[in-house]
PDB file of C-alpha atoms and ligand atoms in Angstrom:
ATOM      1  CA  MET A   1      28.403   7.810 -14.267  1.00  0.00           C
ATOM      2  CA  SER A   2      26.028  10.494 -13.824  1.00  0.00           C
ATOM      3  CA  GLU A   3      25.037  12.150 -10.571  1.00  0.00           C
ATOM      4  CA  ALA A   4      21.702  11.476  -9.514  1.00  0.00           C
ATOM      5  CA  THR A   5      21.286  14.653  -7.234  1.00  0.00           C
ATOM      6  CA  SER A   6      17.602  15.326  -7.779  1.00  0.00           C
ATOM      7  CA  TRP A   7      15.893  11.664  -7.138  1.00  0.00           C
ATOM      8  CA  VAL A   8      14.470  11.753  -3.391  1.00  0.00           C
ATOM      9  CA  ARG A   9      11.922   9.174  -3.626  1.00  0.00           C
ATOM     10  CA  LYS A  10      12.235   6.138  -1.214  1.00  0.00           C
ATOM     11  CA  ASP A  11      10.059   3.877  -3.037  1.00  0.00           C
ATOM     12  CA  LEU A  12       9.219   3.582  -6.925  1.00  0.00           C
ATOM     13  CA  LEU A  13       5.395   2.692  -6.829  1.00  0.00           C
ATOM     14  CA  GLY A  14       3.907   4.293  -9.992  1.00  0.00           C
ATOM     15  CA  ILE A  15       4.497   6.532 -12.762  1.00  0.00           C
ATOM     16  CA  ALA A  16       1.382   8.421 -11.749  1.00  0.00           C
ATOM     17  CA  GLU A  17       3.383  10.121  -9.257  1.00  0.00           C
ATOM     18  CA  LEU A  18       6.611  10.948 -11.032  1.00  0.00           C
ATOM     19  CA  SER A  19       7.397  14.095 -12.605  1.00  0.00           C
ATOM     20  CA  ALA A  20       8.469  14.679 -16.517  1.00  0.00           C
ATOM     21  CA  GLU A  21      12.008  15.583 -15.053  1.00  0.00           C
ATOM     22  CA  GLU A  22      12.049  12.120 -12.714  1.00  0.00           C
ATOM     23  CA  ILE A  23      11.266   9.756 -15.616  1.00  0.00           C
ATOM     24  CA  ARG A  24      13.911  11.741 -17.986  1.00  0.00           C
ATOM     25  CA  LEU A  25      16.496  11.030 -14.963  1.00  0.00           C
ATOM     26  CA  VAL A  26      15.507   7.259 -15.008  1.00  0.00           C
ATOM     27  CA  LEU A  27      16.141   7.079 -18.821  1.00  0.00           C
ATOM     28  CA  ASP A  28      19.477   9.004 -18.873  1.00  0.00           C
ATOM     29  CA  THR A  29      20.614   7.400 -16.241  1.00  0.00           C
ATOM     30  CA  ALA A  30      19.833   4.130 -17.863  1.00  0.00           C
ATOM     31  CA  ASP A  31      22.128   5.517 -20.755  1.00  0.00           C
ATOM     32  CA  THR A  32      25.050   5.468 -18.586  1.00  0.00           C
ATOM     33  CA  PHE A  33      24.410   1.702 -17.607  1.00  0.00           C
ATOM     34  CA  ARG A  34      23.463   0.258 -21.078  1.00  0.00           C
ATOM     35  CA  GLU A  35      26.997  -0.363 -21.931  1.00  0.00           C
ATOM     36  CA  VAL A  36      28.000  -2.242 -18.680  1.00  0.00           C
ATOM     37  CA  SER A  37      25.860  -5.254 -20.489  1.00  0.00           C
ATOM     38  CA  GLU A  38      28.122  -4.881 -23.631  1.00  0.00           C
ATOM     39  CA  ARG A  39      31.431  -5.139 -21.803  1.00  0.00           C
ATOM     40  CA  PRO A  40      33.411  -8.721 -21.915  1.00  0.00           C
ATOM     41  CA  ILE A  41      33.058  -8.538 -17.531  1.00  0.00           C
ATOM     42  CA  LYS A  42      29.406  -7.353 -17.362  1.00  0.00           C
ATOM     43  CA  LYS A  43      29.922  -6.010 -13.600  1.00  0.00           C
ATOM     44  CA  VAL A  44      29.981  -2.791 -12.003  1.00  0.00           C
ATOM     45  CA  PRO A  45      30.828  -2.274  -8.168  1.00  0.00           C
ATOM     46  CA  THR A  46      28.077   0.411  -7.668  1.00  0.00           C
ATOM     47  CA  LEU A  47      25.779  -1.358  -5.519  1.00  0.00           C
ATOM     48  CA  ARG A  48      28.521  -3.707  -3.656  1.00  0.00           C
ATOM     49  CA  GLY A  49      27.235  -4.053  -0.511  1.00  0.00           C
ATOM     50  CA  LYS A  50      23.573  -3.623  -0.930  1.00  0.00           C
ATOM     51  CA  THR A  51      21.167  -6.205  -0.460  1.00  0.00           C
ATOM     52  CA  VAL A  52      17.771  -6.589  -3.055  1.00  0.00           C
ATOM     53  CA  VAL A  53      15.069  -8.853  -2.120  1.00  0.00           C
ATOM     54  CA  ASN A  54      12.841 -10.047  -5.068  1.00  0.00           C
ATOM     55  CA  LEU A  55       9.473 -10.824  -3.734  1.00  0.00           C
ATOM     56  CA  PHE A  56       7.250 -12.559  -6.597  1.00  0.00           C
ATOM     57  CA  PHE A  57       3.851 -13.521  -5.611  1.00  0.00           C
ATOM     58  CA  GLU A  58       2.741 -13.729  -9.391  1.00  0.00           C
ATOM     59  CA  PRO A  59       4.708 -15.507 -12.490  1.00  0.00           C
ATOM     60  CA  SER A  60       7.333 -13.482 -14.305  1.00  0.00           C
ATOM     61  CA  THR A  61       9.692 -14.382 -16.823  1.00  0.00           C
ATOM     62  CA  ARG A  62      11.177 -11.083 -17.966  1.00  0.00           C
ATOM     63  CA  THR A  63      10.696  -8.593 -14.939  1.00  0.00           C
ATOM     64  CA  ARG A  64      12.233 -10.970 -12.660  1.00  0.00           C
ATOM     65  CA  SER A  65      15.283 -12.342 -14.491  1.00  0.00           C
ATOM     66  CA  SER A  66      15.854  -8.610 -15.502  1.00  0.00           C
ATOM     67  CA  PHE A  67      15.923  -7.570 -11.975  1.00  0.00           C
ATOM     68  CA  GLU A  68      18.347 -10.050 -10.718  1.00  0.00           C
ATOM     69  CA  ILE A  69      20.491  -9.894 -13.661  1.00  0.00           C
ATOM     70  CA  ALA A  70      20.489  -5.984 -12.996  1.00  0.00           C
ATOM     71  CA  GLU A  71      21.282  -6.595  -9.310  1.00  0.00           C
ATOM     72  CA  LYS A  72      23.877  -8.792 -10.037  1.00  0.00           C
ATOM     73  CA  ARG A  73      25.520  -6.239 -12.857  1.00  0.00           C
ATOM     74  CA  LEU A  74      25.421  -3.536  -9.788  1.00  0.00           C
ATOM     75  CA  SER A  75      27.418  -6.250  -7.450  1.00  0.00           C
ATOM     76  CA  ALA A  76      24.339  -6.491  -5.257  1.00  0.00           C
ATOM     77  CA  ASP A  77      23.380  -9.217  -3.316  1.00  0.00           C
ATOM     78  CA  SER A  78      19.946 -10.614  -4.103  1.00  0.00           C
ATOM     79  CA  LEU A  79      17.649 -13.129  -2.493  1.00  0.00           C
ATOM     80  CA  ASN A  80      15.081 -14.279  -4.625  1.00  0.00           C
ATOM     81  CA  PHE A  81      11.663 -15.129  -2.491  1.00  0.00           C
ATOM     82  CA  SER A  82       9.535 -17.659  -4.184  1.00  0.00           C
ATOM     83  CA  SER A  83       5.494 -17.872  -2.355  1.00  0.00           C
ATOM     84  CA  SER A  84       5.970 -21.298  -2.850  1.00  0.00           C
ATOM     85  CA  GLY A  85       7.537 -23.350  -0.625  1.00  0.00           C
ATOM     86  CA  SER A  86       7.439 -20.277   1.909  1.00  0.00           C
ATOM     87  CA  ALA A  87       5.318 -19.926   5.341  1.00  0.00           C
ATOM     88  CA  LEU A  88       2.501 -18.295   3.339  1.00  0.00           C
ATOM     89  CA  SER A  89       1.456 -21.475   2.918  1.00  0.00           C
ATOM     90  CA  LYS A  90       0.992 -21.770   6.659  1.00  0.00           C
ATOM     91  CA  GLY A  91      -1.177 -18.269   6.831  1.00  0.00           C
ATOM     92  CA  GLU A  92       1.619 -15.886   7.402  1.00  0.00           C
ATOM     93  CA  SER A  93       0.363 -12.514   5.713  1.00  0.00           C
ATOM     94  CA  LEU A  94       2.173 -10.535   2.961  1.00  0.00           C
ATOM     95  CA  VAL A  95       2.992  -7.842   5.816  1.00  0.00           C
ATOM     96  CA  ASP A  96       4.742 -10.189   8.056  1.00  0.00           C
ATOM     97  CA  THR A  97       6.136 -12.085   5.618  1.00  0.00           C
ATOM     98  CA  ALA A  98       8.136  -8.736   4.226  1.00  0.00           C
ATOM     99  CA  LEU A  99       8.549  -7.401   7.991  1.00  0.00           C
ATOM    100  CA  ASN A 100      10.193 -10.638   8.601  1.00  0.00           C
ATOM    101  CA  LEU A 101      12.428 -10.464   5.408  1.00  0.00           C
ATOM    102  CA  GLU A 102      13.183  -6.993   6.297  1.00  0.00           C
ATOM    103  CA  ALA A 103      14.565  -7.747   9.747  1.00  0.00           C
ATOM    104  CA  MET A 104      17.772  -9.331   7.751  1.00  0.00           C
ATOM    105  CA  ALA A 105      18.245  -5.878   6.579  1.00  0.00           C
ATOM    106  CA  PRO A 106      17.857  -5.537   2.986  1.00  0.00           C
ATOM    107  CA  ASP A 107      18.551  -1.927   1.436  1.00  0.00           C
ATOM    108  CA  LEU A 108      15.427  -2.469  -1.410  1.00  0.00           C
ATOM    109  CA  VAL A 109      12.621  -4.773  -2.015  1.00  0.00           C
ATOM    110  CA  VAL A 110      11.194  -5.432  -5.516  1.00  0.00           C
ATOM    111  CA  VAL A 111       7.358  -6.733  -5.567  1.00  0.00           C
ATOM    112  CA  ARG A 112       5.006  -8.294  -7.859  1.00  0.00           C
ATOM    113  CA  HIS A 113       1.251  -8.952  -6.540  1.00  0.00           C
ATOM    114  CA  ARG A 114      -2.168  -9.630  -7.898  1.00  0.00           C
ATOM    115  CA  HIS A 115      -3.806  -7.230  -5.692  1.00  0.00           C
ATOM    116  CA  PRO A 116      -3.449  -3.502  -6.661  1.00  0.00           C
ATOM    117  CA  GLY A 117      -1.837  -1.410  -3.974  1.00  0.00           C
ATOM    118  CA  ALA A 118       0.531  -4.383  -2.469  1.00  0.00           C
ATOM    119  CA  PRO A 119       3.648  -2.691  -2.974  1.00  0.00           C
ATOM    120  CA  HIS A 120       2.304   0.677  -1.816  1.00  0.00           C
ATOM    121  CA  LEU A 121       1.335  -1.085   1.502  1.00  0.00           C
ATOM    122  CA  LEU A 122       4.676  -2.551   2.006  1.00  0.00           C
ATOM    123  CA  ALA A 123       6.252   1.171   1.123  1.00  0.00           C
ATOM    124  CA  ARG A 124       4.465   2.487   4.122  1.00  0.00           C
ATOM    125  CA  ARG A 125       5.222  -0.276   6.526  1.00  0.00           C
ATOM    126  CA  LEU A 126       8.818  -1.065   5.347  1.00  0.00           C
ATOM    127  CA  GLU A 127      12.297   1.209   5.947  1.00  0.00           C
ATOM    128  CA  SER A 128      13.638  -0.543   2.820  1.00  0.00           C
ATOM    129  CA  GLY A 129      12.860   1.183  -0.614  1.00  0.00           C
ATOM    130  CA  VAL A 130      10.189  -0.828  -2.354  1.00  0.00           C
ATOM    131  CA  ILE A 131      10.139  -1.217  -6.142  1.00  0.00           C
ATOM    132  CA  ASN A 132       6.792  -2.024  -7.710  1.00  0.00           C
ATOM    133  CA  ALA A 133       7.162  -4.796 -10.200  1.00  0.00           C
ATOM    134  CA  GLY A 134       3.635  -5.186 -10.944  1.00  0.00           C
ATOM    135  CA  ASP A 135       0.630  -4.644  -8.942  1.00  0.00           C
ATOM    136  CA  GLY A 136      -2.454  -6.314 -10.310  1.00  0.00           C
ATOM    137  CA  ALA A 137      -4.062  -4.366 -12.925  1.00  0.00           C
ATOM    138  CA  HIS A 138      -2.832  -0.956 -11.366  1.00  0.00           C
ATOM    139  CA  GLU A 139       0.741  -0.050 -12.353  1.00  0.00           C
ATOM    140  CA  HIS A 140       3.927  -1.836 -13.988  1.00  0.00           C
ATOM    141  CA  PRO A 141       6.092   1.261 -13.725  1.00  0.00           C
ATOM    142  CA  THR A 142       9.548  -0.358 -14.968  1.00  0.00           C
ATOM    143  CA  GLN A 143       7.949  -1.668 -17.781  1.00  0.00           C
ATOM    144  CA  ALA A 144       6.529   1.655 -18.962  1.00  0.00           C
ATOM    145  CA  LEU A 145       9.939   3.078 -18.304  1.00  0.00           C
ATOM    146  CA  LEU A 146      11.914   0.268 -20.402  1.00  0.00           C
ATOM    147  CA  ASP A 147       9.309   1.039 -22.937  1.00  0.00           C
ATOM    148  CA  ALA A 148       9.918   4.647 -23.077  1.00  0.00           C
ATOM    149  CA  TYR A 149      13.816   4.315 -23.108  1.00  0.00           C
ATOM    150  CA  THR A 150      13.222   1.701 -26.115  1.00  0.00           C
ATOM    151  CA  ILE A 151      11.105   4.372 -28.178  1.00  0.00           C
ATOM    152  CA  ARG A 152      13.658   7.057 -27.288  1.00  0.00           C
ATOM    153  CA  ARG A 153      16.356   5.259 -28.464  1.00  0.00           C
ATOM    154  CA  ARG A 154      14.433   3.987 -31.519  1.00  0.00           C
ATOM    155  CA  LYS A 155      13.002   7.211 -32.561  1.00  0.00           C
ATOM    156  CA  GLY A 156      15.296   9.929 -30.799  1.00  0.00           C
ATOM    157  CA  ARG A 157      12.012  11.570 -28.978  1.00  0.00           C
ATOM    158  CA  ILE A 158       8.695  10.907 -27.467  1.00  0.00           C
ATOM    159  CA  SER A 159       7.160  14.029 -27.548  1.00  0.00           C
ATOM    160  CA  GLY A 160       5.198  14.533 -30.724  1.00  0.00           C
ATOM    161  CA  LEU A 161       4.845  10.758 -31.487  1.00  0.00           C
ATOM    162  CA  THR A 162       1.614   8.864 -32.011  1.00  0.00           C
ATOM    163  CA  VAL A 163       1.609   5.532 -29.956  1.00  0.00           C
ATOM    164  CA  ALA A 164      -0.893   3.195 -30.472  1.00  0.00           C
ATOM    165  CA  ILE A 165      -1.718   0.541 -27.621  1.00  0.00           C
ATOM    166  CA  ILE A 166      -4.221  -2.000 -28.995  1.00  0.00           C
ATOM    167  CA  GLY A 167      -5.991  -5.081 -26.691  1.00  0.00           C
ATOM    168  CA  ASP A 168      -7.066  -5.746 -23.443  1.00  0.00           C
ATOM    169  CA  ILE A 169      -7.113  -2.105 -21.873  1.00  0.00           C
ATOM    170  CA  GLU A 170      -9.051  -2.864 -18.968  1.00  0.00           C
ATOM    171  CA  HIS A 171      -6.726  -5.601 -17.065  1.00  0.00           C
ATOM    172  CA  SER A 172      -3.170  -4.083 -18.251  1.00  0.00           C
ATOM    173  CA  ARG A 173      -1.380  -2.266 -15.520  1.00  0.00           C
ATOM    174  CA  VAL A 174       1.155  -1.781 -18.354  1.00  0.00           C
ATOM    175  CA  VAL A 175      -0.870   0.355 -20.307  1.00  0.00           C
ATOM    176  CA  ARG A 176      -2.055   2.639 -17.342  1.00  0.00           C
ATOM    177  CA  SER A 177       1.999   3.329 -16.618  1.00  0.00           C
ATOM    178  CA  ASN A 178       2.330   3.780 -20.421  1.00  0.00           C
ATOM    179  CA  VAL A 179      -0.350   6.257 -20.485  1.00  0.00           C
ATOM    180  CA  HIS A 180       0.878   8.257 -17.799  1.00  0.00           C
ATOM    181  CA  LEU A 181       4.629   8.467 -18.975  1.00  0.00           C
ATOM    182  CA  LEU A 182       3.892   8.887 -22.355  1.00  0.00           C
ATOM    183  CA  THR A 183       1.621  11.676 -21.926  1.00  0.00           C
ATOM    184  CA  LYS A 184       3.581  13.479 -19.350  1.00  0.00           C
ATOM    185  CA  LEU A 185       6.495  13.173 -22.081  1.00  0.00           C
ATOM    186  CA  GLY A 186       4.356  14.856 -25.004  1.00  0.00           C
ATOM    187  CA  ALA A 187       3.162  11.462 -27.002  1.00  0.00           C
ATOM    188  CA  HIS A 188      -0.366  11.449 -28.425  1.00  0.00           C
ATOM    189  CA  VAL A 189      -1.492   7.839 -27.108  1.00  0.00           C
ATOM    190  CA  ARG A 190      -4.254   5.879 -28.912  1.00  0.00           C
ATOM    191  CA  LEU A 191      -5.964   3.110 -27.249  1.00  0.00           C
ATOM    192  CA  ALA A 192      -8.064   0.620 -28.847  1.00  0.00           C
ATOM    193  CA  GLY A 193      -9.735  -2.859 -28.542  1.00  0.00           C
ATOM    194  CA  PRO A 194     -13.045  -4.569 -27.951  1.00  0.00           C
ATOM    195  CA  ARG A 195     -15.532  -2.689 -26.113  1.00  0.00           C
ATOM    196  CA  THR A 196     -15.493  -5.639 -23.608  1.00  0.00           C
ATOM    197  CA  MET A 197     -11.876  -4.878 -22.737  1.00  0.00           C
ATOM    198  CA  MET A 198     -12.568  -1.051 -22.212  1.00  0.00           C
ATOM    199  CA  PRO A 199     -12.381   0.062 -18.475  1.00  0.00           C
ATOM    200  CA  VAL A 200     -15.469   2.277 -17.417  1.00  0.00           C
ATOM    201  CA  GLY A 201     -14.009   6.024 -17.636  1.00  0.00           C
ATOM    202  CA  VAL A 202     -11.365   5.312 -20.428  1.00  0.00           C
ATOM    203  CA  GLU A 203     -11.897   8.469 -21.788  1.00  0.00           C
ATOM    204  CA  GLY A 204     -10.716  10.199 -18.449  1.00  0.00           C
ATOM    205  CA  LEU A 205      -7.283   8.704 -19.104  1.00  0.00           C
ATOM    206  CA  GLY A 206      -6.063  11.427 -21.224  1.00  0.00           C
ATOM    207  CA  ALA A 207      -5.536   9.140 -24.460  1.00  0.00           C
ATOM    208  CA  GLU A 208      -7.443   9.045 -27.998  1.00  0.00           C
ATOM    209  CA  VAL A 209      -9.979   5.870 -27.646  1.00  0.00           C
ATOM    210  CA  VAL A 210     -10.873   4.130 -30.898  1.00  0.00           C
ATOM    211  CA  TYR A 211     -12.730   0.705 -31.432  1.00  0.00           C
ATOM    212  CA  THR A 212     -11.103  -0.855 -34.541  1.00  0.00           C
ATOM    213  CA  ILE A 213      -7.367  -1.641 -35.203  1.00  0.00           C
ATOM    214  CA  ALA A 214      -7.547  -0.016 -38.302  1.00  0.00           C
ATOM    215  CA  GLU A 215      -7.951   3.294 -36.810  1.00  0.00           C
ATOM    216  CA  ALA A 216      -5.556   2.836 -34.222  1.00  0.00           C
ATOM    217  CA  VAL A 217      -2.510   1.823 -36.241  1.00  0.00           C
ATOM    218  CA  THR A 218      -3.179   4.720 -39.180  1.00  0.00           C
ATOM    219  CA  ASP A 219      -0.110   6.749 -39.051  1.00  0.00           C
ATOM    220  CA  ALA A 220       0.977   5.458 -35.893  1.00  0.00           C
ATOM    221  CA  ASP A 221       4.958   5.849 -35.090  1.00  0.00           C
ATOM    222  CA  VAL A 222       4.707   3.124 -32.448  1.00  0.00           C
ATOM    223  CA  VAL A 223       2.355   0.003 -32.204  1.00  0.00           C
ATOM    224  CA  MET A 224       2.327  -1.514 -28.878  1.00  0.00           C
ATOM    225  CA  MET A 225       0.271  -4.729 -28.731  1.00  0.00           C
ATOM    226  CA  LEU A 226      -1.156  -6.227 -25.339  1.00  0.00           C
ATOM    227  CA  ARG A 227      -1.942 -10.130 -24.478  1.00  0.00           C
ATOM    228  CA  ILE A 228      -5.548 -10.833 -23.456  1.00  0.00           C
ATOM    229  CA  GLN A 229      -5.259 -11.243 -19.479  1.00  0.00           C
ATOM    230  CA  LEU A 230      -7.419 -14.484 -18.974  1.00  0.00           C
ATOM    231  CA  GLU A 231      -6.200 -14.604 -15.523  1.00  0.00           C
ATOM    232  CA  ARG A 232      -7.692 -11.491 -14.309  1.00  0.00           C
ATOM    233  CA  GLN A 233     -10.983 -11.836 -16.412  1.00  0.00           C
ATOM    234  CA  SER A 234     -13.979 -12.951 -14.260  1.00  0.00           C
ATOM    235  CA  ARG A 235     -16.246 -13.887 -17.528  1.00  0.00           C
ATOM    236  CA  THR A 236     -15.790 -14.585 -21.306  1.00  0.00           C
ATOM    237  CA  LEU A 237     -15.257 -11.060 -23.278  1.00  0.00           C
ATOM    238  CA  PHE A 238     -14.562 -12.589 -26.763  1.00  0.00           C
ATOM    239  CA  PRO A 239     -16.028 -15.299 -28.746  1.00  0.00           C
ATOM    240  CA  SER A 240     -12.642 -17.198 -29.113  1.00  0.00           C
ATOM    241  CA  THR A 241      -9.007 -16.504 -30.067  1.00  0.00           C
ATOM    242  CA  GLN A 242      -9.613 -17.067 -33.815  1.00  0.00           C
ATOM    243  CA  GLU A 243     -12.009 -14.349 -33.649  1.00  0.00           C
ATOM    244  CA  TYR A 244     -10.270 -12.041 -31.797  1.00  0.00           C
ATOM    245  CA  PHE A 245      -7.608 -12.366 -34.259  1.00  0.00           C
ATOM    246  CA  SER A 246      -9.220 -11.870 -37.041  1.00  0.00           C
ATOM    247  CA  VAL A 247     -10.684  -8.483 -35.552  1.00  0.00           C
ATOM    248  CA  PHE A 248      -8.090  -7.240 -33.499  1.00  0.00           C
ATOM    249  CA  GLY A 249      -4.690  -9.089 -34.333  1.00  0.00           C
ATOM    250  CA  LEU A 250      -1.710  -7.163 -35.771  1.00  0.00           C
ATOM    251  CA  THR A 251      -1.081  -8.846 -39.210  1.00  0.00           C
ATOM    252  CA  ARG A 252       1.493  -7.171 -41.771  1.00  0.00           C
ATOM    253  CA  GLU A 253      -1.576  -6.076 -44.191  1.00  0.00           C
ATOM    254  CA  ARG A 254      -2.900  -3.995 -41.258  1.00  0.00           C
ATOM    255  CA  LEU A 255       0.440  -2.632 -40.330  1.00  0.00           C
ATOM    256  CA  THR A 256       0.712  -0.930 -43.985  1.00  0.00           C
ATOM    257  CA  ALA A 257      -1.544   1.784 -42.468  1.00  0.00           C
ATOM    258  CA  ALA A 258       1.254   2.821 -40.055  1.00  0.00           C
ATOM    259  CA  LYS A 259       4.399   5.355 -40.527  1.00  0.00           C
ATOM    260  CA  GLU A 260       6.982   3.815 -42.630  1.00  0.00           C
ATOM    261  CA  ASP A 261       9.333   3.563 -39.777  1.00  0.00           C
ATOM    262  CA  VAL A 262       7.138   2.150 -37.331  1.00  0.00           C
ATOM    263  CA  ILE A 263       8.262  -0.087 -34.405  1.00  0.00           C
ATOM    264  CA  ILE A 264       6.140  -2.926 -33.025  1.00  0.00           C
ATOM    265  CA  MET A 265       6.488  -3.308 -29.424  1.00  0.00           C
ATOM    266  CA  HIS A 266       4.815  -6.230 -26.822  1.00  0.00           C
ATOM    267  CA  PRO A 267       5.504  -6.300 -23.116  1.00  0.00           C
ATOM    268  CA  GLY A 268       5.289  -9.961 -23.172  1.00  0.00           C
ATOM    269  CA  PRO A 269       4.270 -12.933 -22.751  1.00  0.00           C
ATOM    270  CA  MET A 270       3.248 -12.848 -26.362  1.00  0.00           C
ATOM    271  CA  ASN A 271       0.378 -15.009 -27.911  1.00  0.00           C
ATOM    272  CA  ARG A 272       1.371 -15.296 -31.317  1.00  0.00           C
ATOM    273  CA  GLY A 273      -1.724 -15.921 -33.744  1.00  0.00           C
ATOM    274  CA  VAL A 274      -3.905 -14.073 -30.808  1.00  0.00           C
ATOM    275  CA  GLU A 275      -2.922 -10.525 -30.765  1.00  0.00           C
ATOM    276  CA  ILE A 276      -0.277 -10.510 -33.272  1.00  0.00           C
ATOM    277  CA  ALA A 277       1.073 -12.760 -35.867  1.00  0.00           C
ATOM    278  CA  SER A 278       4.247 -14.276 -35.844  1.00  0.00           C
ATOM    279  CA  GLU A 279       5.599 -12.680 -39.043  1.00  0.00           C
ATOM    280  CA  VAL A 280       5.028  -9.058 -37.423  1.00  0.00           C
ATOM    281  CA  ALA A 281       6.625 -10.304 -33.986  1.00  0.00           C
ATOM    282  CA  ASP A 282       9.565 -11.598 -35.813  1.00  0.00           C
ATOM    283  CA  GLY A 283       9.721  -9.232 -38.545  1.00  0.00           C
ATOM    284  CA  PRO A 284      11.826  -6.194 -39.426  1.00  0.00           C
ATOM    285  CA  TYR A 285       9.919  -3.652 -37.647  1.00  0.00           C
ATOM    286  CA  SER A 286       9.576  -5.472 -34.280  1.00  0.00           C
ATOM    287  CA  VAL A 287      11.642  -4.384 -31.177  1.00  0.00           C
ATOM    288  CA  ILE A 288      10.279  -6.860 -28.937  1.00  0.00           C
ATOM    289  CA  LEU A 289      13.370  -8.238 -27.518  1.00  0.00           C
ATOM    290  CA  GLU A 290      15.109  -5.018 -27.510  1.00  0.00           C
ATOM    291  CA  GLN A 291      12.567  -4.175 -24.980  1.00  0.00           C
ATOM    292  CA  VAL A 292      13.811  -7.099 -23.024  1.00  0.00           C
ATOM    293  CA  ALA A 293      17.517  -6.021 -23.145  1.00  0.00           C
ATOM    294  CA  ASN A 294      16.825  -2.216 -22.391  1.00  0.00           C
ATOM    295  CA  GLY A 295      14.974  -3.546 -19.368  1.00  0.00           C
ATOM    296  CA  VAL A 296      18.323  -4.501 -17.503  1.00  0.00           C
ATOM    297  CA  ALA A 297      19.601  -1.032 -18.116  1.00  0.00           C
ATOM    298  CA  VAL A 298      16.506   0.747 -16.886  1.00  0.00           C
ATOM    299  CA  ARG A 299      16.368  -1.458 -13.986  1.00  0.00           C
ATOM    300  CA  MET A 300      19.927  -0.895 -13.034  1.00  0.00           C
ATOM    301  CA  ALA A 301      19.040   2.905 -13.226  1.00  0.00           C
ATOM    302  CA  VAL A 302      16.054   2.309 -10.893  1.00  0.00           C
ATOM    303  CA  LEU A 303      17.976   0.085  -8.226  1.00  0.00           C
ATOM    304  CA  TYR A 304      20.842   2.996  -8.179  1.00  0.00           C
ATOM    305  CA  LEU A 305      18.762   5.771  -7.914  1.00  0.00           C
ATOM    306  CA  LEU A 306      16.670   4.354  -5.063  1.00  0.00           C
ATOM    307  CA  SER A 307      19.448   3.336  -3.550  1.00  0.00           C
ATOM    308  CA  GLY A 308      21.042   6.803  -3.744  1.00  0.00           C
ATOM    309  CA  ALA A 309      18.047   8.234  -2.414  1.00  0.00           C
ATOM    310  CA  ARG A 310      18.391   6.250   0.649  1.00  0.00           C
ATOM    311  CA  ARG A 311      22.175   7.143   1.326  1.00  0.00           C
ATOM    312  CA  GLU A 312      21.149  10.701   1.188  1.00  0.00           C
ATOM    313  CA  ALA A 313      18.378  10.385   3.331  1.00  0.00           C
ATOM    314  CA  ALA A 314      20.689   8.451   5.877  1.00  0.00           C
TER     315      ALA A 314
HETATM  316  N1   CP B   1       6.319  -7.612 -19.052  1.00  0.00           N
HETATM  317  C1   CP B   1       6.465  -8.445 -17.942  1.00  0.00           C
HETATM  318  O1   CP B   1       5.940  -8.327 -17.048  1.00  0.00           O
HETATM  319  O2   CP B   1       6.560  -9.896 -18.510  1.00  0.00           O
HETATM  320  P1   CP B   1       6.882 -10.848 -17.308  1.00  0.00           P
HETATM  321  O3   CP B   1       5.410 -11.118 -16.644  1.00  0.00           O
HETATM  322  O4   CP B   1       7.347 -12.359 -17.875  1.00  0.00           O
HETATM  323  O5   CP B   1       7.795 -10.315 -16.055  1.00  0.00           O
END
C-alpha cells in the first residue's frame, strides 16, 4: 500500500479546494486498492477499529452502497443513518443530529444533503472527518474522482483529452466537481445543454460552452451524459421528454461524430430514452458500470487518506 504522506486534510468537501497533486494522490491510492475487490476474500485490515457514519438525507443507490462496501472492504465499522425513522421528524436539527452521532466517537462521517454547504457546516462543528457525498447542486467530489479514475484507466491520461458533458448543467453537482477536476488535470471540458438548463455565468467555469449535441460530441474523447434533475427544478424547462431526447439525447448516429475510441459515461441514475438511448448505454463504448465498480476503489482511497490524516494530526 502506498504511503499517503502528503494528505493533510481533515475533510473532503469539494474538488474546488484540492490541488492537482492531491487529486493524483487519490487516484494513485485507488490503484493500490482496486485489486482488493478482485480477491476471493475482499477485505483488508486497513481501517480495523475505525468507525464511519453514513448520513444520507437524500436518496442514493450508487454512492451509499459504494461507501458502505468500501468501508467493509477496509474492515471499518459502519453505521448507516437514515433520516426516515430518525428524530429529525421530531424537529431535531442537522447539526444536533450530527453532534449526537459524534458523541458515539466515529472517525469519519459521510454526508449527502439537499442543501449546498451542509457538509461544510458539519465539518466546522465536528471533530470527525467529513466527506461530502453530494450537497445540493454544489459538489459531488467522490463522483468526479471516480470519473477521473475511470478516464485515466481507459485512456492512460487526462491531460489533453476533450470531455463533453451534456444535459442539465445548471442543477448538476457532478458537472461542477468534474469541471474543477478535469481542468486542473489539463483536460478540455465542453459543456452542452438547453439554454434553460445552463447556469448564469456558465462561461466563467473554465469550460467551452455549446448549445447543440452535435457540437459537443464532435471529436470528443469522452462523452458524459447527465440526467435532467426534475427534483431541483422549480419550473418546467423543456416541453416533454420525447422532445428533449430528439434534441439532446445521445443516439448511435450522433455518436459517430466523436473520436473512434470515445467512451460514454453517466453518473447515474440514468433515464433511458430521455438523455441516452439504450443501445448507447449498453453498447461497446459505454463504461457506465465500470464507473460504479471503480467507485469502490476510489472511496476506499478517500476513506484511507482521511483516516490517515487524522492519525497524523493526533
Ligand atoms: N452518482 C450518484 O450519485 O448516484 P446515486 O444518487 O445513486 O448515489
